[in-house]
PDB file of C-alpha atoms in Angstrom:
ATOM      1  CA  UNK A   1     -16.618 -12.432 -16.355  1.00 39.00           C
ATOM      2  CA  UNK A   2     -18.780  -9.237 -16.438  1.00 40.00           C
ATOM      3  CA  UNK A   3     -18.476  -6.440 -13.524  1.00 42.00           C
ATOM      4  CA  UNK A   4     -22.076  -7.614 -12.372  1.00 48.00           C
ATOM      5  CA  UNK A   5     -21.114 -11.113 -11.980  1.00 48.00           C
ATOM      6  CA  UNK A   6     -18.077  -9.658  -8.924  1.00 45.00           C
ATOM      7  CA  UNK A   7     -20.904  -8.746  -6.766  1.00 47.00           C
ATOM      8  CA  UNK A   8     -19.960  -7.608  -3.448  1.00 52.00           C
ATOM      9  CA  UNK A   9     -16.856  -7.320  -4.474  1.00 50.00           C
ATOM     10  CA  UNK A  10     -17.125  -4.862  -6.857  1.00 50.00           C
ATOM     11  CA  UNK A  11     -17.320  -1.125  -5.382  1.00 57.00           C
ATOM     12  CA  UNK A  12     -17.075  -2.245  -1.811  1.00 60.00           C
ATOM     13  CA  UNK A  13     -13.228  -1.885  -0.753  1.00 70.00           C
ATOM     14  CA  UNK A  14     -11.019  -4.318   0.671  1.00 84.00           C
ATOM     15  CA  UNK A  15      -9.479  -4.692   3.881  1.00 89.00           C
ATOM     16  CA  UNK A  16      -5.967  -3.626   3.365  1.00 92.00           C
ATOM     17  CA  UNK A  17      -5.084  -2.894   7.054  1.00 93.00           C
ATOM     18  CA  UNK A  18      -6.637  -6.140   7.747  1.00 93.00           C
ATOM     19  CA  UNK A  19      -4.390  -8.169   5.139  1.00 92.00           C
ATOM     20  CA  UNK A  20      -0.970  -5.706   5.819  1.00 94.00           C
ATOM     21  CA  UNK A  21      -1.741  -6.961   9.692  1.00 93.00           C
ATOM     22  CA  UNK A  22      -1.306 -10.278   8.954  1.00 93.00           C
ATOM     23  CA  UNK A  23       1.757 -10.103   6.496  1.00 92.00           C
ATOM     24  CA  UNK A  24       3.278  -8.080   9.454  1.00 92.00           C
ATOM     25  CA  UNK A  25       2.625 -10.340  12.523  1.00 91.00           C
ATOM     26  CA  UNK A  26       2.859 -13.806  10.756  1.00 91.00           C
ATOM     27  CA  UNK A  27       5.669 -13.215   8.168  1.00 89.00           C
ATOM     28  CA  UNK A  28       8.202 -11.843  10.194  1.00 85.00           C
ATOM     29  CA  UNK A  29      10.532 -13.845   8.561  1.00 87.00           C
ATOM     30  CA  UNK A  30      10.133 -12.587   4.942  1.00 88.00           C
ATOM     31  CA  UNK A  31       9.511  -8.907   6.225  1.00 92.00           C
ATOM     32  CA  UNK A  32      13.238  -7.658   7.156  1.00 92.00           C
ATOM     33  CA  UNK A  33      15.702  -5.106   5.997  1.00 92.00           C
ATOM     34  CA  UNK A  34      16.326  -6.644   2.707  1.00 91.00           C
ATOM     35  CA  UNK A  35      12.493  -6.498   2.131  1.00 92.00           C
ATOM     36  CA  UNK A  36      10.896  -3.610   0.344  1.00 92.00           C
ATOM     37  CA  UNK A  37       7.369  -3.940   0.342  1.00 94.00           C
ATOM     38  CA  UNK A  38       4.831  -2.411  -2.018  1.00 94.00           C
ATOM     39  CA  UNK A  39       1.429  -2.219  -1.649  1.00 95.00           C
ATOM     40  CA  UNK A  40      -0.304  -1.903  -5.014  1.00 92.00           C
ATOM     41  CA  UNK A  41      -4.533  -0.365  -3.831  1.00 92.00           C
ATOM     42  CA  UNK A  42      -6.403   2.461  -4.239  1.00 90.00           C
ATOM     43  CA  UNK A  43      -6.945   3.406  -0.793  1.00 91.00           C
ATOM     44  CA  UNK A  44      -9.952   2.694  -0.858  1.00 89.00           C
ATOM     45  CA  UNK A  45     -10.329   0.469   2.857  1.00 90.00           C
ATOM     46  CA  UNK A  46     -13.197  -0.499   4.600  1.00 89.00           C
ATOM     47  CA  UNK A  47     -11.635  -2.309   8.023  1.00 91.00           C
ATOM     48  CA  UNK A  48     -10.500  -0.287  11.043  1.00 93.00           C
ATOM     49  CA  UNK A  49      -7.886   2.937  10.290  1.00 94.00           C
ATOM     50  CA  UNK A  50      -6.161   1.269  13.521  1.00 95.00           C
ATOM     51  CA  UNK A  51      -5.525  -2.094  11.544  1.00 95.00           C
ATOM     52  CA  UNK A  52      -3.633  -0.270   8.663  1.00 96.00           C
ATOM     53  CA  UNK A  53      -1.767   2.187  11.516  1.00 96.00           C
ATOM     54  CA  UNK A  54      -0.390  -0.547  13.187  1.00 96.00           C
ATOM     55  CA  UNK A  55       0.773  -2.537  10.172  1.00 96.00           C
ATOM     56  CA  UNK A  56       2.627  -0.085   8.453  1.00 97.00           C
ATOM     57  CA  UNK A  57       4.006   1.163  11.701  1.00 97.00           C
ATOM     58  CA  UNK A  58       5.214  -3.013  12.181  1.00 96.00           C
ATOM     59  CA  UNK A  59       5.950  -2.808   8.395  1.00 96.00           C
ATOM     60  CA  UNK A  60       7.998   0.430   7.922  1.00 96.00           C
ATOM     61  CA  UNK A  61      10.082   0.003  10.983  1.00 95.00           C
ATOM     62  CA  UNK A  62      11.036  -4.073  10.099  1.00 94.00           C
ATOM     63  CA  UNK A  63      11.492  -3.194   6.345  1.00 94.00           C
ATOM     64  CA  UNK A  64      13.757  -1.195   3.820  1.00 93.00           C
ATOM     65  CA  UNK A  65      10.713   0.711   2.774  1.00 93.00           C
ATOM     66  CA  UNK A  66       7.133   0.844   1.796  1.00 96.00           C
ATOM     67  CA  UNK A  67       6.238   2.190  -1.467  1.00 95.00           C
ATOM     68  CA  UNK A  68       2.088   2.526  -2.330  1.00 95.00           C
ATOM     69  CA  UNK A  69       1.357   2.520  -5.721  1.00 94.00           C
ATOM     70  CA  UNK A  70      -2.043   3.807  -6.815  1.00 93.00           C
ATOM     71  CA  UNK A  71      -3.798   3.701  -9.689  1.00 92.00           C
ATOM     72  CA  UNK A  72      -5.147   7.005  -8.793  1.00 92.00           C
ATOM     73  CA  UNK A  73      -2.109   8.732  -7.746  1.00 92.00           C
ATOM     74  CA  UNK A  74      -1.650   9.753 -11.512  1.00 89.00           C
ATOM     75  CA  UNK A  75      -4.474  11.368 -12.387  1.00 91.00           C
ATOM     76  CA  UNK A  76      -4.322  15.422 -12.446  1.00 93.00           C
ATOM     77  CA  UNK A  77      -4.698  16.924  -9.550  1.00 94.00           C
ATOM     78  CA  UNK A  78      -4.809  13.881  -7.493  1.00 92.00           C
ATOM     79  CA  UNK A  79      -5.178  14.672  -3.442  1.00 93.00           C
ATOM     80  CA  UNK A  80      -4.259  11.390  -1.185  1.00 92.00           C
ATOM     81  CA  UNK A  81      -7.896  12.134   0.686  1.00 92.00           C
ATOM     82  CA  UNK A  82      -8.542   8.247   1.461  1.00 91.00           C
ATOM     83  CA  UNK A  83      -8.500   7.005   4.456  1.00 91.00           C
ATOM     84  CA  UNK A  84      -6.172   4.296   4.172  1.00 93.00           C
ATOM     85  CA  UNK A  85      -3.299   6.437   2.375  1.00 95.00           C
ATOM     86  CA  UNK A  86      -4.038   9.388   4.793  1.00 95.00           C
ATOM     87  CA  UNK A  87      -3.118   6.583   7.660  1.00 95.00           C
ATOM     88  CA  UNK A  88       0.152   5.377   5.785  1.00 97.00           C
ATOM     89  CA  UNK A  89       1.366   8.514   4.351  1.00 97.00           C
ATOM     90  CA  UNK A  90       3.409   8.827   7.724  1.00 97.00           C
ATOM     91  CA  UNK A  91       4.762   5.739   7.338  1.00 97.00           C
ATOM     92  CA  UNK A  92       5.725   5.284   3.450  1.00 96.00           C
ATOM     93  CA  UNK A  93       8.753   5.841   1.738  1.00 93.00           C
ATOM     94  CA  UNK A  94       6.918   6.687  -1.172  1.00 92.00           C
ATOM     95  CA  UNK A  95       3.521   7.052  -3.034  1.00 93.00           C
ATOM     96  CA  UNK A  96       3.801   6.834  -6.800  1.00 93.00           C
ATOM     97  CA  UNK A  97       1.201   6.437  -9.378  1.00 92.00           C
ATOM     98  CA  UNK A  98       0.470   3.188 -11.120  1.00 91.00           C
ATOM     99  CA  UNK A  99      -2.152   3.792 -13.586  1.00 86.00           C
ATOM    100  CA  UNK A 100      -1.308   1.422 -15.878  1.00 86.00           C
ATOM    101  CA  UNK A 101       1.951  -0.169 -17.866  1.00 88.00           C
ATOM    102  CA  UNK A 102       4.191   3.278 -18.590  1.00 89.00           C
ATOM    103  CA  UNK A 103       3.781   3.965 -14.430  1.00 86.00           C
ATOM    104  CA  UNK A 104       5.030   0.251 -13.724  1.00 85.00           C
ATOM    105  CA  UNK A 105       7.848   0.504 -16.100  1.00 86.00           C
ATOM    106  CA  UNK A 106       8.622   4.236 -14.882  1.00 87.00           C
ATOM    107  CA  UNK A 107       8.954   2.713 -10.822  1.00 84.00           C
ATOM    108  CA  UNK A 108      12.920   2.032 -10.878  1.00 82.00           C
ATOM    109  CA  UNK A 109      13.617   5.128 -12.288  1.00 83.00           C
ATOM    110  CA  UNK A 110      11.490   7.152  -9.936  1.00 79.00           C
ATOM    111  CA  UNK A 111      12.115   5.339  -7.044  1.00 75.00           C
ATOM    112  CA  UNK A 112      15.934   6.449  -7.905  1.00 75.00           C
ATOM    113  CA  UNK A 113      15.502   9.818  -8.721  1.00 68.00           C
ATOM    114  CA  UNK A 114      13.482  10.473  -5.880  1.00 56.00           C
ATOM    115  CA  UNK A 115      15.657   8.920  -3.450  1.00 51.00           C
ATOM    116  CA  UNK A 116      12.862   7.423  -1.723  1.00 53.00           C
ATOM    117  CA  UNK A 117      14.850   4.335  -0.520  1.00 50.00           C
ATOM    118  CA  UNK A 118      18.413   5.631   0.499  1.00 41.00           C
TER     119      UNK A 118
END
């Protein structure tokens, strides 16, 4: 597949709030105490700011944390200016970059370190 062939999709955002919503309000079940969530995005939202506010208000309050990873969130001099990470920073335990495999493999260790989830 060729970056042409996404259309729409490519460039346009997603609707994070919009999906976070609905893992909040119909997986209540799966979302508890033992449940850290992470939320793996760019920021980069196109729904309603109120969507996203109210799930990871639902989320961090039912869960052990929330932890955004974003591929961005590595790069030098990196400023969480998005809309959708602005909304959450309130609400997140932590916001770590995950620019590619060394980031992913780096997680535990930060996540530790930083004490993000005591």
């Amino acid at each position: 597949m060729h970056l042409p062939d996404l259309g729409e999709a490519w460039g346009g955002g997603t609707r994070i709030g919009e999906n976070l919503l609905r893992l909040a309000r119909h997986e209540r079940e799966r979302v508890n105490r033992d449940t850290l969530v992470f939320i793996l995005s760019d920021g980069l939202d196109t729904g309603p700011v109120e969507d996203l506010e109210r799930a990871m208000r639902e989320l961090h309050h039912r869960s052990a944390g929330v932890v955004w990873l974003s591929p961005l969130a590595g790069m030098p001099g990196y400023q969480p200016v998005q809309r959708a990470v602005k909304a959450a920073l309130p609400y997140l335990d932590a916001l770590l970059p995950a620019g590619g495999m060394d980031d992913l493999h780096a997680l535990a260790g930060r996540l530790k370190r930083g004490g993000a989830l005591n």
